């Protein structure tokens, strides 16, 4: 068993919204590894970062992604930093992975680059740019298709993802 589609991309790009729309259009289930982590840990991702640090969170995330890739056959959305782990990137090889991309101006509009995002707590614009510089090539490395989300509605992004993967709606 493996997912029909895996969505990757930065925080706030719309993976959850587009993932749910894709699942509806394809007549399949939707799963988000961030939701899995929150449910299993009984606390928010921000709380895990504060209480245990990023490296502890990444270990939890790696396991959540491994379990979801092995146990879900619908649309799967991964957290923004999941691709940092080389083992996770190896697991994504051979999967249908869509990288949802956006630029910093779009990120500001969508997320307000707020403090609820632990990696963007100080100087969010600068930190977002630095995160993307560190991650963009990793998203591209695992991607089967890249779909720009800037200036597009979730429905338009969903249609573009289906077209890029040549998948038909259920």
PDB file of C-alpha atoms in Angstrom:
ATOM      1  CA  UNK A   1       0.000   0.000   0.000  1.00  0.00           C
ATOM      2  CA  UNK A   2       1.205   3.474  -0.814  1.00  0.00           C
ATOM      3  CA  UNK A   3      -0.426   6.883  -1.240  1.00  0.00           C
ATOM      4  CA  UNK A   4      -2.059   7.874  -4.500  1.00  0.00           C
ATOM      5  CA  UNK A   5      -0.521  11.353  -4.148  1.00  0.00           C
ATOM      6  CA  UNK A   6       1.914  12.856  -1.634  1.00  0.00           C
ATOM      7  CA  UNK A   7       1.934  16.636  -1.197  1.00  0.00           C
ATOM      8  CA  UNK A   8       5.059  18.489  -0.091  1.00  0.00           C
ATOM      9  CA  UNK A   9       5.878  22.169   0.208  1.00  0.00           C
ATOM     10  CA  UNK A  10       6.408  24.979   2.691  1.00  0.00           C
ATOM     11  CA  UNK A  11       4.126  25.797   5.597  1.00  0.00           C
ATOM     12  CA  UNK A  12       1.053  27.714   4.550  1.00  0.00           C
ATOM     13  CA  UNK A  13       1.171  26.662   0.894  1.00  0.00           C
ATOM     14  CA  UNK A  14      -2.194  24.931   1.125  1.00  0.00           C
ATOM     15  CA  UNK A  15      -1.258  21.257   1.381  1.00  0.00           C
ATOM     16  CA  UNK A  16      -4.188  20.507   3.705  1.00  0.00           C
ATOM     17  CA  UNK A  17      -6.783  22.387   1.663  1.00  0.00           C
ATOM     18  CA  UNK A  18      -5.579  21.067  -1.695  1.00  0.00           C
ATOM     19  CA  UNK A  19      -5.089  17.586  -0.237  1.00  0.00           C
ATOM     20  CA  UNK A  20      -8.698  17.445   0.917  1.00  0.00           C
ATOM     21  CA  UNK A  21      -9.916  18.688  -2.473  1.00  0.00           C
ATOM     22  CA  UNK A  22      -7.771  16.122  -4.294  1.00  0.00           C
ATOM     23  CA  UNK A  23      -9.115  13.335  -2.071  1.00  0.00           C
ATOM     24  CA  UNK A  24     -12.696  14.429  -2.813  1.00  0.00           C
ATOM     25  CA  UNK A  25     -12.071  14.606  -6.569  1.00  0.00           C
ATOM     26  CA  UNK A  26     -10.359  11.214  -6.605  1.00  0.00           C
ATOM     27  CA  UNK A  27     -12.843   9.531  -4.284  1.00  0.00           C
ATOM     28  CA  UNK A  28     -10.197   8.535  -1.769  1.00  0.00           C
ATOM     29  CA  UNK A  29      -9.100   9.322   1.788  1.00  0.00           C
ATOM     30  CA  UNK A  30      -6.991  12.221   3.018  1.00  0.00           C
ATOM     31  CA  UNK A  31      -4.301  12.126   5.685  1.00  0.00           C
ATOM     32  CA  UNK A  32      -1.906  14.733   7.062  1.00  0.00           C
ATOM     33  CA  UNK A  33       1.187  13.668   8.994  1.00  0.00           C
ATOM     34  CA  UNK A  34       1.067  16.861  11.087  1.00  0.00           C
ATOM     35  CA  UNK A  35      -2.440  15.839  12.234  1.00  0.00           C
ATOM     36  CA  UNK A  36      -1.126  12.333  12.983  1.00  0.00           C
ATOM     37  CA  UNK A  37       1.647  13.800  15.149  1.00  0.00           C
ATOM     38  CA  UNK A  38      -0.713  16.089  17.086  1.00  0.00           C
ATOM     39  CA  UNK A  39      -3.138  13.194  17.696  1.00  0.00           C
ATOM     40  CA  UNK A  40      -0.397  10.792  18.804  1.00  0.00           C
ATOM     41  CA  UNK A  41       1.439  13.321  20.993  1.00  0.00           C
ATOM     42  CA  UNK A  42      -1.612  15.044  22.469  1.00  0.00           C
ATOM     43  CA  UNK A  43      -0.075  18.482  21.913  1.00  0.00           C
ATOM     44  CA  UNK A  44       0.565  20.928  19.118  1.00  0.00           C
ATOM     45  CA  UNK A  45       3.637  20.896  16.932  1.00  0.00           C
ATOM     46  CA  UNK A  46       4.615  24.277  18.389  1.00  0.00           C
ATOM     47  CA  UNK A  47       4.453  22.761  21.887  1.00  0.00           C
ATOM     48  CA  UNK A  48       6.681  19.856  20.818  1.00  0.00           C
ATOM     49  CA  UNK A  49       9.217  22.345  19.398  1.00  0.00           C
ATOM     50  CA  UNK A  50       9.213  24.404  22.597  1.00  0.00           C
ATOM     51  CA  UNK A  51       9.272  21.470  25.030  1.00  0.00           C
ATOM     52  CA  UNK A  52      11.642  19.092  23.219  1.00  0.00           C
ATOM     53  CA  UNK A  53      13.320  21.007  20.405  1.00  0.00           C
ATOM     54  CA  UNK A  54      13.395  20.658  16.644  1.00  0.00           C
ATOM     55  CA  UNK A  55      15.520  17.483  16.530  1.00  0.00           C
ATOM     56  CA  UNK A  56      13.042  15.613  18.760  1.00  0.00           C
ATOM     57  CA  UNK A  57      10.172  16.816  16.591  1.00  0.00           C
ATOM     58  CA  UNK A  58      11.970  15.707  13.409  1.00  0.00           C
ATOM     59  CA  UNK A  59      12.416  12.190  14.854  1.00  0.00           C
ATOM     60  CA  UNK A  60       8.689  12.030  15.651  1.00  0.00           C
ATOM     61  CA  UNK A  61       7.889  13.391  12.194  1.00  0.00           C
ATOM     62  CA  UNK A  62      10.146  10.862  10.449  1.00  0.00           C
ATOM     63  CA  UNK A  63       8.292   7.983  12.118  1.00  0.00           C
ATOM     64  CA  UNK A  64       4.881   9.508  11.340  1.00  0.00           C
ATOM     65  CA  UNK A  65       5.800   9.893   7.666  1.00  0.00           C
ATOM     66  CA  UNK A  66       7.141   6.326   7.475  1.00  0.00           C
ATOM     67  CA  UNK A  67       3.899   4.958   8.966  1.00  0.00           C
ATOM     68  CA  UNK A  68       1.684   7.088   6.728  1.00  0.00           C
ATOM     69  CA  UNK A  69       3.569   6.145   3.548  1.00  0.00           C
ATOM     70  CA  UNK A  70       3.205   2.467   4.428  1.00  0.00           C
ATOM     71  CA  UNK A  71      -0.373   2.623   5.663  1.00  0.00           C
ATOM     72  CA  UNK A  72      -2.340   5.099   3.528  1.00  0.00           C
ATOM     73  CA  UNK A  73      -3.510   4.687  -0.053  1.00  0.00           C
ATOM     74  CA  UNK A  74      -5.169   8.088  -0.559  1.00  0.00           C
ATOM     75  CA  UNK A  75      -3.830  11.638  -0.598  1.00  0.00           C
ATOM     76  CA  UNK A  76      -1.113  12.319   1.959  1.00  0.00           C
ATOM     77  CA  UNK A  77       0.173  15.760   3.012  1.00  0.00           C
ATOM     78  CA  UNK A  78       3.575  15.984   4.704  1.00  0.00           C
ATOM     79  CA  UNK A  79       4.775  18.706   7.064  1.00  0.00           C
ATOM     80  CA  UNK A  80       6.918  21.427   5.524  1.00  0.00           C
ATOM     81  CA  UNK A  81      10.180  20.069   6.959  1.00  0.00           C
ATOM     82  CA  UNK A  82       9.604  16.356   6.354  1.00  0.00           C
ATOM     83  CA  UNK A  83      11.852  16.382   3.267  1.00  0.00           C
ATOM     84  CA  UNK A  84      14.863  17.401   5.379  1.00  0.00           C
ATOM     85  CA  UNK A  85      15.365  13.764   6.364  1.00  0.00           C
ATOM     86  CA  UNK A  86      17.340  11.732   3.773  1.00  0.00           C
ATOM     87  CA  UNK A  87      15.535   8.498   4.740  1.00  0.00           C
ATOM     88  CA  UNK A  88      12.195  10.202   4.129  1.00  0.00           C
ATOM     89  CA  UNK A  89      13.383  11.462   0.749  1.00  0.00           C
ATOM     90  CA  UNK A  90      14.436   7.895  -0.112  1.00  0.00           C
ATOM     91  CA  UNK A  91      10.965   6.634   0.867  1.00  0.00           C
ATOM     92  CA  UNK A  92       9.416   9.211  -1.465  1.00  0.00           C
ATOM     93  CA  UNK A  93      11.326   7.849  -4.466  1.00  0.00           C
ATOM     94  CA  UNK A  94       8.855   6.200  -6.802  1.00  0.00           C
ATOM     95  CA  UNK A  95       5.852   7.952  -5.216  1.00  0.00           C
ATOM     96  CA  UNK A  96       3.634  10.485  -7.016  1.00  0.00           C
ATOM     97  CA  UNK A  97       4.837  13.603  -5.200  1.00  0.00           C
ATOM     98  CA  UNK A  98       3.479  17.072  -5.915  1.00  0.00           C
ATOM     99  CA  UNK A  99       5.519  20.014  -4.676  1.00  0.00           C
ATOM    100  CA  UNK A 100       3.190  22.959  -4.054  1.00  0.00           C
ATOM    101  CA  UNK A 101       5.336  26.065  -4.408  1.00  0.00           C
ATOM    102  CA  UNK A 102       4.850  29.743  -3.534  1.00  0.00           C
ATOM    103  CA  UNK A 103       6.957  32.858  -3.163  1.00  0.00           C
ATOM    104  CA  UNK A 104       7.521  34.883   0.001  1.00  0.00           C
ATOM    105  CA  UNK A 105       4.888  37.520  -0.821  1.00  0.00           C
ATOM    106  CA  UNK A 106       2.255  34.810  -1.176  1.00  0.00           C
ATOM    107  CA  UNK A 107       3.464  33.236   2.097  1.00  0.00           C
ATOM    108  CA  UNK A 108       2.978  36.543   3.899  1.00  0.00           C
ATOM    109  CA  UNK A 109      -0.560  36.868   2.509  1.00  0.00           C
ATOM    110  CA  UNK A 110      -1.527  33.333   3.471  1.00  0.00           C
ATOM    111  CA  UNK A 111       0.065  32.837   6.850  1.00  0.00           C
ATOM    112  CA  UNK A 112       0.789  36.359   7.976  1.00  0.00           C
ATOM    113  CA  UNK A 113       4.040  34.574   8.894  1.00  0.00           C
ATOM    114  CA  UNK A 114       2.651  34.327  12.394  1.00  0.00           C
ATOM    115  CA  UNK A 115       4.277  33.204  15.615  1.00  0.00           C
ATOM    116  CA  UNK A 116       2.192  30.006  15.733  1.00  0.00           C
ATOM    117  CA  UNK A 117       4.783  28.731  13.279  1.00  0.00           C
ATOM    118  CA  UNK A 118       7.748  27.944  15.543  1.00  0.00           C
ATOM    119  CA  UNK A 119      10.392  28.263  12.846  1.00  0.00           C
ATOM    120  CA  UNK A 120       9.205  31.757  11.934  1.00  0.00           C
ATOM    121  CA  UNK A 121       9.002  33.345  15.381  1.00  0.00           C
ATOM    122  CA  UNK A 122      11.700  35.998  14.838  1.00  0.00           C
ATOM    123  CA  UNK A 123      11.992  38.046  11.615  1.00  0.00           C
ATOM    124  CA  UNK A 124       9.535  35.791   9.747  1.00  0.00           C
ATOM    125  CA  UNK A 125      10.169  37.087   6.202  1.00  0.00           C
ATOM    126  CA  UNK A 126      13.913  36.524   6.490  1.00  0.00           C
ATOM    127  CA  UNK A 127      13.435  33.139   8.155  1.00  0.00           C
ATOM    128  CA  UNK A 128      10.926  32.021   5.510  1.00  0.00           C
ATOM    129  CA  UNK A 129      13.390  32.925   2.756  1.00  0.00           C
ATOM    130  CA  UNK A 130      16.182  31.029   4.542  1.00  0.00           C
ATOM    131  CA  UNK A 131      13.947  27.990   5.062  1.00  0.00           C
ATOM    132  CA  UNK A 132      13.085  27.983   1.373  1.00  0.00           C
ATOM    133  CA  UNK A 133      16.726  28.346   0.354  1.00  0.00           C
ATOM    134  CA  UNK A 134      17.499  25.280   2.475  1.00  0.00           C
ATOM    135  CA  UNK A 135      14.481  23.251   1.333  1.00  0.00           C
ATOM    136  CA  UNK A 136      13.516  24.212  -2.231  1.00  0.00           C
ATOM    137  CA  UNK A 137      16.020  21.838  -3.833  1.00  0.00           C
ATOM    138  CA  UNK A 138      14.796  19.028  -1.541  1.00  0.00           C
ATOM    139  CA  UNK A 139      11.176  19.601  -2.538  1.00  0.00           C
ATOM    140  CA  UNK A 140      12.252  19.607  -6.184  1.00  0.00           C
ATOM    141  CA  UNK A 141      14.356  16.455  -5.668  1.00  0.00           C
ATOM    142  CA  UNK A 142      11.375  14.393  -4.475  1.00  0.00           C
ATOM    143  CA  UNK A 143       8.759  15.943  -6.777  1.00  0.00           C
ATOM    144  CA  UNK A 144       7.102  14.183  -9.678  1.00  0.00           C
ATOM    145  CA  UNK A 145       5.404  17.510 -10.470  1.00  0.00           C
ATOM    146  CA  UNK A 146       5.714  21.106  -9.280  1.00  0.00           C
ATOM    147  CA  UNK A 147       2.540  23.182  -9.059  1.00  0.00           C
ATOM    148  CA  UNK A 148       2.798  26.918  -8.373  1.00  0.00           C
ATOM    149  CA  UNK A 149       0.072  28.145  -6.029  1.00  0.00           C
ATOM    150  CA  UNK A 150       0.705  31.903  -6.274  1.00  0.00           C
ATOM    151  CA  UNK A 151      -2.448  33.798  -7.188  1.00  0.00           C
ATOM    152  CA  UNK A 152      -4.447  30.586  -7.656  1.00  0.00           C
ATOM    153  CA  UNK A 153      -7.516  29.351  -5.821  1.00  0.00           C
ATOM    154  CA  UNK A 154      -7.350  25.948  -4.101  1.00  0.00           C
ATOM    155  CA  UNK A 155      -9.617  24.603  -6.869  1.00  0.00           C
ATOM    156  CA  UNK A 156      -7.218  25.849  -9.561  1.00  0.00           C
ATOM    157  CA  UNK A 157      -4.248  24.288  -7.757  1.00  0.00           C
ATOM    158  CA  UNK A 158      -6.148  21.008  -7.403  1.00  0.00           C
ATOM    159  CA  UNK A 159      -6.949  20.955 -11.146  1.00  0.00           C
ATOM    160  CA  UNK A 160      -3.298  21.766 -11.976  1.00  0.00           C
ATOM    161  CA  UNK A 161      -2.070  18.916  -9.739  1.00  0.00           C
ATOM    162  CA  UNK A 162      -4.482  16.430 -11.333  1.00  0.00           C
ATOM    163  CA  UNK A 163      -3.417  17.583 -14.803  1.00  0.00           C
ATOM    164  CA  UNK A 164       0.296  17.410 -13.932  1.00  0.00           C
ATOM    165  CA  UNK A 165      -0.112  13.823 -12.728  1.00  0.00           C
ATOM    166  CA  UNK A 166      -2.534  12.947 -15.539  1.00  0.00           C
ATOM    167  CA  UNK A 167      -5.095  11.677 -13.029  1.00  0.00           C
ATOM    168  CA  UNK A 168      -8.819  11.605 -13.705  1.00  0.00           C
ATOM    169  CA  UNK A 169     -11.459  12.534 -11.153  1.00  0.00           C
ATOM    170  CA  UNK A 170     -13.531   9.693  -9.699  1.00  0.00           C
TER     171      UNK A 170
END
